[in-house]
Structures are given as structure tokens and as C-alpha cells.
Short mmCIF file of C-alpha atoms and ligand atoms in Angstrom, two decimals:
data_model
loop_
_atom_site.label_atom_id
_atom_site.label_comp_id
_atom_site.label_asym_id
_atom_site.label_seq_id
_atom_site.Cartn_x
_atom_site.Cartn_y
_atom_site.Cartn_z
CA MET C 245 6.18 -27.50 -24.98
CA LEU C 246 6.51 -24.00 -23.67
CA VAL C 247 10.05 -23.08 -22.74
CA ARG C 248 10.45 -19.98 -20.69
CA VAL C 249 13.46 -18.02 -21.86
CA LYS C 250 15.12 -16.04 -19.14
CA GLN C 251 15.20 -12.36 -20.05
CA ASP C 252 18.56 -10.64 -19.71
CA TRP C 253 17.07 -8.31 -17.11
CA GLU C 254 16.15 -11.19 -14.86
CA LEU C 255 18.77 -12.18 -12.39
CA ARG C 256 18.99 -15.55 -10.75
CA GLU C 257 18.75 -15.63 -6.98
CA ARG C 258 22.41 -16.53 -6.67
CA ASP C 259 23.39 -13.59 -8.87
CA VAL C 260 22.20 -10.88 -6.58
CA THR C 261 21.27 -10.63 -2.96
CA PRO C 262 18.60 -8.15 -2.03
CA GLU C 263 21.06 -6.82 0.51
CA ARG C 264 23.15 -5.36 -2.28
CA LEU C 265 20.17 -3.36 -3.40
CA TYR C 266 19.59 -1.62 -0.13
CA LEU C 267 23.21 -1.21 0.76
CA ASN C 268 23.94 0.65 -2.39
CA ARG C 269 20.78 1.29 -4.23
CA ARG C 270 22.16 3.81 -6.67
CA ARG C 271 25.04 1.63 -7.74
CA PHE C 272 22.65 -1.24 -8.14
CA MET C 273 20.30 0.81 -10.27
CA ALA C 274 23.10 2.05 -12.46
CA GLY C 275 24.33 -1.46 -13.05
CA SER C 276 23.00 -3.91 -15.53
CA ALA C 277 20.51 -5.39 -13.11
CA ALA C 278 16.98 -4.48 -13.85
CA ALA C 279 15.19 -7.02 -11.77
CA LEU C 280 15.55 -9.10 -8.66
CA ALA C 281 14.58 -12.72 -8.63
CA LEU C 282 13.86 -13.39 -4.97
CA ALA C 283 11.88 -16.54 -5.31
CA PRO C 284 10.56 -18.60 -8.22
CA GLY C 285 8.09 -16.61 -10.25
CA MET C 286 8.94 -13.28 -8.66
CA ALA C 287 10.76 -10.77 -10.79
CA PHE C 288 10.48 -7.02 -10.38
CA ALA C 289 11.28 -4.90 -13.39
CA ALA C 290 13.27 -1.74 -12.68
CA LYS C 291 10.87 0.40 -14.62
CA TYR C 292 10.92 3.40 -12.32
CA ASP C 293 14.55 3.86 -11.37
CA ASP C 294 14.73 7.42 -12.72
CA VAL C 295 11.64 9.04 -11.20
CA ALA C 296 12.30 12.24 -9.27
CA PRO C 297 11.79 12.34 -5.50
CA SER C 298 8.68 14.18 -4.42
CA PRO C 299 8.81 17.22 -2.13
CA PHE C 300 7.48 14.97 0.66
CA SER C 301 10.40 12.57 0.53
CA THR C 302 12.28 11.91 3.73
CA ASP C 303 15.98 11.25 4.03
CA GLU C 304 15.48 8.76 6.84
CA LYS C 305 17.17 5.41 6.46
CA LEU C 306 15.18 3.13 4.22
CA THR C 307 13.90 -0.22 5.37
CA SER C 308 15.61 -2.97 3.39
CA PHE C 309 14.02 -4.24 0.21
CA ASP C 310 14.25 -7.66 1.74
CA ALA C 311 12.16 -6.76 4.80
CA ILE C 312 9.65 -4.78 2.74
CA THR C 313 9.03 -7.73 0.42
CA ARG C 314 9.23 -10.62 2.88
CA TYR C 315 7.40 -9.35 5.93
CA ASN C 316 3.91 -8.44 4.76
CA ASN C 317 0.27 -8.27 5.61
CA PHE C 318 -1.87 -9.41 2.71
CA TYR C 319 -4.55 -11.69 4.14
CA GLU C 320 -5.67 -12.74 0.67
CA PHE C 321 -2.58 -14.96 0.75
CA GLY C 322 -2.76 -16.02 4.41
CA THR C 323 -2.38 -14.46 7.82
CA GLY C 324 1.32 -15.26 8.32
CA LYS C 325 3.75 -12.41 7.64
CA GLU C 326 5.67 -14.66 5.25
CA ASP C 327 2.63 -16.01 3.40
CA PRO C 328 2.37 -13.15 0.87
CA ALA C 329 5.99 -13.60 -0.25
CA LYS C 330 5.39 -17.35 -0.55
CA TYR C 331 2.11 -17.32 -2.41
CA ALA C 332 1.52 -13.99 -4.14
CA HIS C 333 3.36 -15.10 -7.26
CA ASN C 334 0.17 -17.02 -8.15
CA LEU C 335 -1.63 -13.74 -8.82
CA THR C 336 -2.17 -12.76 -12.45
CA THR C 337 -1.76 -8.99 -12.71
CA GLU C 338 -1.90 -8.58 -16.48
CA PRO C 339 -4.31 -7.62 -17.88
CA TRP C 340 -5.73 -5.56 -15.03
CA THR C 341 -8.91 -3.51 -15.18
CA ILE C 342 -10.37 -1.05 -12.75
CA SER C 343 -14.04 -0.36 -12.47
CA VAL C 344 -15.00 3.20 -11.52
CA GLU C 345 -18.49 3.59 -10.13
CA GLY C 346 -20.89 5.81 -8.20
CA GLU C 347 -20.97 9.58 -7.88
CA CYS C 348 -18.77 10.60 -10.83
CA HIS C 349 -19.28 11.78 -14.39
CA ARG C 350 -16.89 9.27 -15.95
CA PRO C 351 -17.75 5.85 -14.57
CA GLY C 352 -16.53 2.86 -16.55
CA ILE C 353 -14.17 -0.06 -16.79
CA TYR C 354 -10.66 1.15 -17.51
CA GLY C 355 -7.57 -0.82 -18.49
CA LEU C 356 -4.76 -0.08 -16.06
CA ASP C 357 -2.31 0.78 -18.83
CA ASP C 358 -4.68 3.45 -20.18
CA LEU C 359 -5.14 4.86 -16.72
CA LEU C 360 -1.41 5.04 -16.11
CA ALA C 361 -0.52 6.47 -19.50
CA ASN C 362 -0.90 10.08 -18.48
CA GLN C 363 0.45 10.04 -14.96
CA ASP C 364 3.71 11.76 -14.13
CA LEU C 365 5.17 9.35 -11.64
CA GLU C 366 6.78 10.70 -8.56
CA GLU C 367 8.92 8.86 -6.11
CA ARG C 368 8.02 9.50 -2.53
CA ILE C 369 9.60 8.08 0.52
CA TYR C 370 6.97 7.38 3.07
CA ARG C 371 6.84 5.70 6.41
CA LEU C 372 4.19 3.08 6.30
CA ARG C 373 3.13 2.55 9.87
CA CYS C 374 1.43 -0.75 10.49
CA VAL C 375 -1.03 -1.68 13.21
CA GLU C 376 1.09 -4.33 14.85
CA ALA C 377 3.44 -1.66 16.17
CA TRP C 378 6.16 -1.98 13.60
CA SER C 379 7.04 0.56 11.00
CA MET C 380 9.02 0.86 7.83
CA VAL C 381 10.40 3.59 5.56
CA ILE C 382 9.50 2.58 2.04
CA PRO C 383 10.53 4.37 -1.16
CA TRP C 384 7.23 4.09 -2.95
CA VAL C 385 6.82 5.00 -6.57
CA GLY C 386 3.48 6.44 -7.42
CA PHE C 387 1.40 9.49 -8.20
CA PRO C 388 -1.13 11.50 -6.24
CA LEU C 389 -4.54 9.82 -6.01
CA ALA C 390 -5.97 13.31 -6.64
CA ASP C 391 -4.78 13.10 -10.26
CA TRP C 392 -6.87 10.02 -10.77
CA ILE C 393 -9.88 11.33 -8.96
CA ASN C 394 -9.93 14.42 -11.15
CA THR C 395 -9.92 12.19 -14.25
CA PHE C 396 -13.12 10.52 -13.11
CA GLU C 397 -14.85 13.89 -12.37
CA PRO C 398 -16.67 13.23 -9.10
CA THR C 399 -20.11 14.84 -8.83
CA GLY C 400 -20.99 17.36 -6.12
CA ASN C 401 -22.55 14.49 -4.15
CA ALA C 402 -19.28 12.56 -3.82
CA LYS C 403 -18.07 12.87 -0.22
CA TYR C 404 -16.07 9.65 0.08
CA VAL C 405 -14.21 7.20 -2.08
CA GLN C 406 -14.17 3.46 -1.49
CA PHE C 407 -11.74 0.89 -2.91
CA ASP C 408 -12.03 -2.90 -3.31
CA THR C 409 -9.26 -5.42 -3.68
CA LEU C 410 -9.56 -8.17 -6.29
CA TYR C 411 -11.62 -11.16 -5.23
CA ARG C 412 -10.11 -14.26 -6.92
CA PRO C 413 -9.92 -17.24 -4.56
CA SER C 414 -8.43 -19.43 -7.30
CA GLU C 415 -5.26 -17.34 -7.09
CA MET C 416 -5.62 -15.84 -3.62
CA ARG C 417 -5.64 -18.84 -1.39
CA GLY C 418 -6.48 -16.91 1.78
CA GLN C 419 -9.84 -15.95 0.26
CA LYS C 420 -10.95 -19.58 0.52
CA ARG C 421 -11.21 -18.88 4.24
CA GLY C 422 -13.27 -16.25 5.94
CA PHE C 423 -10.70 -14.20 7.83
CA ILE C 424 -12.35 -11.17 6.33
CA ASP C 425 -15.63 -10.53 4.59
CA TRP C 426 -14.02 -10.48 1.13
CA PRO C 427 -13.28 -8.43 -0.83
CA TYR C 428 -10.99 -6.31 1.36
CA GLN C 429 -12.39 -2.78 1.24
CA GLU C 430 -11.11 0.58 2.36
CA GLY C 431 -12.28 4.15 2.11
CA LEU C 432 -11.30 7.77 2.58
CA ARG C 433 -13.16 11.02 2.93
CA LEU C 434 -12.80 12.83 -0.39
CA ASP C 435 -10.62 15.61 1.07
CA GLU C 436 -8.24 12.96 2.53
CA ALA C 437 -8.16 11.25 -0.84
CA MET C 438 -7.37 14.51 -2.60
CA HIS C 439 -4.51 15.40 -0.25
CA PRO C 440 -1.18 15.45 -2.11
CA LEU C 441 0.34 12.96 0.34
CA THR C 442 -2.17 10.30 -0.66
CA LEU C 443 -0.60 8.14 -3.29
CA ILE C 444 -1.53 5.48 -5.79
CA ALA C 445 1.63 3.40 -5.71
CA VAL C 446 2.78 1.34 -8.67
CA GLY C 447 6.17 0.28 -7.37
CA LEU C 448 8.87 0.58 -4.75
CA TYR C 449 12.65 0.90 -4.74
CA GLY C 450 12.40 1.86 -8.40
CA GLN C 451 10.87 -1.49 -9.31
CA THR C 452 7.38 -2.38 -10.41
CA MET C 453 5.20 -3.31 -7.43
CA PRO C 454 6.04 -6.72 -6.00
CA LYS C 455 2.91 -8.84 -5.84
CA GLN C 456 3.17 -9.34 -2.10
CA ASN C 457 3.07 -5.52 -1.70
CA GLY C 458 -0.12 -5.11 -3.72
CA ALA C 459 0.64 -5.30 -7.45
CA PRO C 460 -0.20 -3.78 -9.77
CA ILE C 461 -1.55 -0.78 -7.85
CA ARG C 462 -2.28 0.03 -4.25
CA LEU C 463 -3.09 2.93 -2.02
CA VAL C 464 -0.55 4.56 0.32
CA VAL C 465 -1.90 6.88 3.03
CA PRO C 466 1.20 7.72 5.04
CA TRP C 467 -0.45 9.37 8.06
CA LYS C 468 -2.79 6.43 8.74
CA TYR C 469 -2.24 2.93 10.11
CA GLY C 470 -1.07 0.48 7.51
CA PHE C 471 -4.35 -1.33 7.00
CA LYS C 472 -5.89 1.72 5.26
CA SER C 473 -3.39 1.25 2.43
CA ILE C 474 -5.39 -1.26 0.41
CA LYS C 475 -3.59 -3.47 -2.09
CA SER C 476 -4.36 -4.76 -5.60
CA ILE C 477 -7.26 -2.40 -6.27
CA VAL C 478 -9.95 -3.28 -8.84
CA ASN C 479 -12.83 -0.97 -7.83
CA VAL C 480 -13.04 2.74 -7.12
CA ARG C 481 -16.49 3.90 -5.94
CA PHE C 482 -17.52 7.49 -5.14
CA THR C 483 -20.17 7.66 -2.43
CA GLU C 484 -22.24 10.23 -0.59
CA THR C 485 -22.12 8.37 2.71
CA GLN C 486 -19.21 6.89 4.67
CA PRO C 487 -18.37 3.57 3.05
CA GLU C 488 -17.73 0.26 4.80
CA THR C 489 -14.14 -0.77 5.40
CA ALA C 490 -12.86 -4.29 6.01
CA TRP C 491 -11.42 -3.93 9.49
CA ASN C 492 -14.13 -1.61 10.75
CA LYS C 493 -16.71 -4.19 9.71
CA GLU C 494 -14.72 -6.97 11.33
CA ASN C 495 -14.11 -5.23 14.62
CA PRO C 496 -15.50 -1.69 14.94
CA ARG C 497 -14.35 -1.26 18.54
CA GLU C 498 -10.72 -1.74 17.52
CA TYR C 499 -10.63 -0.20 14.04
CA GLY C 500 -12.33 3.06 13.19
CA PHE C 501 -12.93 4.64 9.82
CA TYR C 502 -10.25 7.32 10.18
CA SER C 503 -7.39 5.30 11.66
CA ASN C 504 -5.04 8.26 11.77
CA VAL C 505 -1.80 7.39 13.53
CA ASN C 506 -2.44 8.71 17.04
CA PRO C 507 -0.15 7.89 19.96
CA ASP C 508 -2.75 9.26 22.39
CA VAL C 509 -5.42 6.74 21.50
CA ASP C 510 -4.52 3.19 22.46
CA HIS C 511 -5.74 0.24 20.52
CA PRO C 512 -7.94 -1.68 23.01
CA ARG C 513 -5.31 -4.46 23.08
CA TRP C 514 -2.07 -2.49 22.92
CA SER C 515 -0.52 0.91 23.39
CA GLN C 516 0.12 2.95 20.27
CA LYS C 517 2.60 5.28 21.94
CA SER C 518 5.67 3.69 20.48
CA GLU C 519 6.70 1.58 17.56
CA ARG C 520 9.62 -0.59 16.57
CA ARG C 521 11.01 0.10 13.16
CA ILE C 522 11.87 -3.06 11.28
CA GLY C 523 15.62 -3.55 11.44
CA GLU C 524 16.03 -1.65 14.72
CA LEU C 525 16.00 -2.91 18.28
CA ARG C 526 15.03 0.25 20.15
CA ARG C 527 11.47 1.50 20.21
CA ARG C 528 10.68 4.95 18.83
CA THR C 529 8.05 7.35 20.07
CA THR C 530 5.18 7.37 17.60
CA LEU C 531 4.42 10.78 16.19
CA PRO C 532 0.87 12.08 15.66
CA PHE C 533 -0.20 11.52 12.06
CA ASN C 534 2.99 9.49 11.66
CA GLY C 535 4.96 12.74 11.53
CA TYR C 536 2.84 14.40 8.84
CA GLY C 537 0.81 16.58 11.24
CA GLU C 538 1.93 19.79 9.63
CA GLN C 539 0.54 18.63 6.33
CA VAL C 540 -2.70 16.91 7.38
CA ALA C 541 -3.84 17.96 10.87
CA SER C 542 -6.04 20.71 9.38
CA LEU C 543 -8.18 18.05 7.68
CA TYR C 544 -9.48 17.13 11.13
CA ALA C 545 -9.89 20.58 12.68
CA GLY C 546 -12.70 20.57 15.21
CA MET C 547 -13.06 16.76 15.22
CA ASP C 548 -12.64 14.72 18.38
CA LEU C 549 -9.97 12.26 17.29
CA ARG C 550 -10.62 10.04 20.32
CA LYS C 551 -14.11 9.40 19.05
CA ASN C 552 -13.14 9.45 15.38
CA TYR C 553 -10.35 6.94 15.79
N1 LIG R 149 -4.77 -4.86 1.47
C1 LIG R 149 -5.37 -6.02 1.25
N2 LIG R 149 -6.10 -6.16 0.13
N3 LIG R 149 -5.31 -7.07 2.11
C2 LIG R 149 -4.62 -6.96 3.29
O1 LIG R 149 -4.59 -7.94 4.07
N4 LIG R 149 -3.25 -5.54 4.73
C3 LIG R 149 -3.08 -4.16 5.18
C4 LIG R 149 -2.61 -3.23 4.03
N5 LIG R 149 -3.38 -3.51 2.82
C5 LIG R 149 -3.94 -5.73 3.57
C6 LIG R 149 -4.04 -4.69 2.62
C7 LIG R 149 -2.17 -4.04 6.30
S1 LIG R 149 -2.78 -4.60 7.80
C8 LIG R 149 -0.96 -3.50 6.20
S2 LIG R 149 0.00 -3.26 7.61
C9 LIG R 149 -0.39 -3.12 4.90
O2 LIG R 149 -1.24 -3.47 3.80
C10 LIG R 149 0.96 -3.84 4.73
O3 LIG R 149 1.56 -3.44 3.51
P1 LIG R 149 2.98 -4.10 3.11
O4 LIG R 149 2.81 -5.59 3.22
O5 LIG R 149 3.24 -3.67 1.69
O6 LIG R 149 4.00 -3.57 4.07
#
């Protein structure tokens, strides 16, 4: 019989409320707690509580850990916002390998631990703006995607990079149904991917990445709508032509390849002029590029962003 011994860094649900974490994160981090047990099978190790904030960090009020980990979009586990928190614990994330393909000099199948070994992690506080007109401020932990891309040495033909999420219907119950043409795929133009704001995230709030948020690694592109930030990545593919992306394939009229946050271009079914931040009642005016215009607008100089939505 296998008896699971509770590690001393694992807290029982009754021992800690997530609220304590976001009310006084620093005190929480400094304490003995190194993990939160929110639901059976979910424990997040506080592996990254000492990473330094990046120069792009914001001092805006953070969205609560509770909201970030209980209100999710991760269709692999169902379409309800609470489905990922309920079902993602079924996902096996160790071992995890990433296949690197296409226009690069170092294609191959890499173990995640090897790939992470040489990354200097940075903590960045980003606003992840989601399509359904809500937004959050999430203290991601990650490193610039550019660091990875350089490791794989893209060839001169590489103009784009495409990512795939794991396809494993035995653990991802939503994949048994065809909401999306699985696997979930996303892509960026190479210069977008190389921008220092584009992050490979491995955690949040100083913890390893909760499964419902895309463990063990996911993309974070803070100036784009949330669906560009693909979770649980297993494939990185360098291409010469613009790659397919899940939502663009599903509904090209509603979801373009670029998907930069743009209050002047309405989604065909709703205005994108304002957003409601989770935890607030009032609506806020949505900023172009989610407030990162100064950093990224030049990537799109000369492009008609109404056509390239
Ligand atoms: N990645 C995968 N593989 N599957 C998904 O359904 N949903 C996207 C994006 N990445 C999604 C995904 C959408 S629509 C949003 S808004 C964000 O993840 C939500 O991220 P969060 O749940 O961590 O807030």
C-alpha cells in the first residue's frame, strides 16, 4: 500500500486561506509556509519567492491568488471558468519534455529541467487581459522567451514561432470533446517573441505554476488578449510563414493572428473599450496594447491594426 506522507511544506486547506497570501504576501512568504493546498491534489511549492522584480513590473494592486487560480480559461479541462481548478490536478507535469522543431539549428527533444537550468528567473508583474472583458494583475515568475529562442538558434528563414499545448485526453477531459481543434496552438511573429516583455512563465505569486494556470510552463504576452498566452507548452516550432492559431482557426472573423489589445477595434460581439478588473465593480478604460504601447507600438509601425486585429 502506498501511503502519501504529507511534506512539511504542504499546508492543509484549513491551515491557510489564500486570502492571507494576497493580503500580506511578504509576511506569508517569510513564514514557514511554502505551499498552499487549495484543493485535493493541488500544492504549489514556493520555489520562486526570492526572484527580483523585472524593470517592467507594475505597482498596481495585484489580483488575489484565489481569483487567479479559481477563475480560469483552460478549455482542455472544460469551458466553465471553474473547471480548470476542479480538474487540472489530473495533469501529470513531471517529467515534461519540449520538442523544438522547424527553422532552427538546434532542434530536438529537451527535458524541461535542462531547459530551465540556465535561466535567470525574473519576476514580472503583468496585467493579463482576457477576451471576455475582465482583467487581472498577475505577479508572474518567468524569463524572457528571447533567452530560449536564442538557445535554439533560429535560422534566417524563421519569421514566426508557433507553440502547441499538450494533447492528452486521458488527463485533459475537455479534449474528449471538440470545442477546439486540439491541440491548442498559438503563434507570434519572431520580433514579438523576442521582445523583452514576452515571457515564458513558470510560476506566479512566487509559487510554481498552478496546473490550472498552465503548468509547468506557459507563454505570457502582456499586450495581447489573454488567449494568445498559451498554457502547458510541449512544442515550439519556428516557421517561415504565419502559423495557425487555435482561435483564429475556430473563428477568423472574431480572432485575428495579432490580437493586440485595442480599444478602438470592437470584437464583433462586444465592445473592447472597457474592462472590468476582477475584484472591482467599476469598469476601467482599456488602454491600447494593454498599457504597454510605449514598449511595443513600434513593432507595428505602418500596419493597419484594424485589418491586422
Ligand atoms: N491555453 C490553452 N492551452 N488552453 C486554453 O483554453 N485559454 C486562453 C489562455 N491560454 C487557454 C490557453 C485564454 S482564453 C485565456 S484568457 C488565458 O489562457 C487565461 O489564463 P489564466 O487562466 O491563467 O488566467
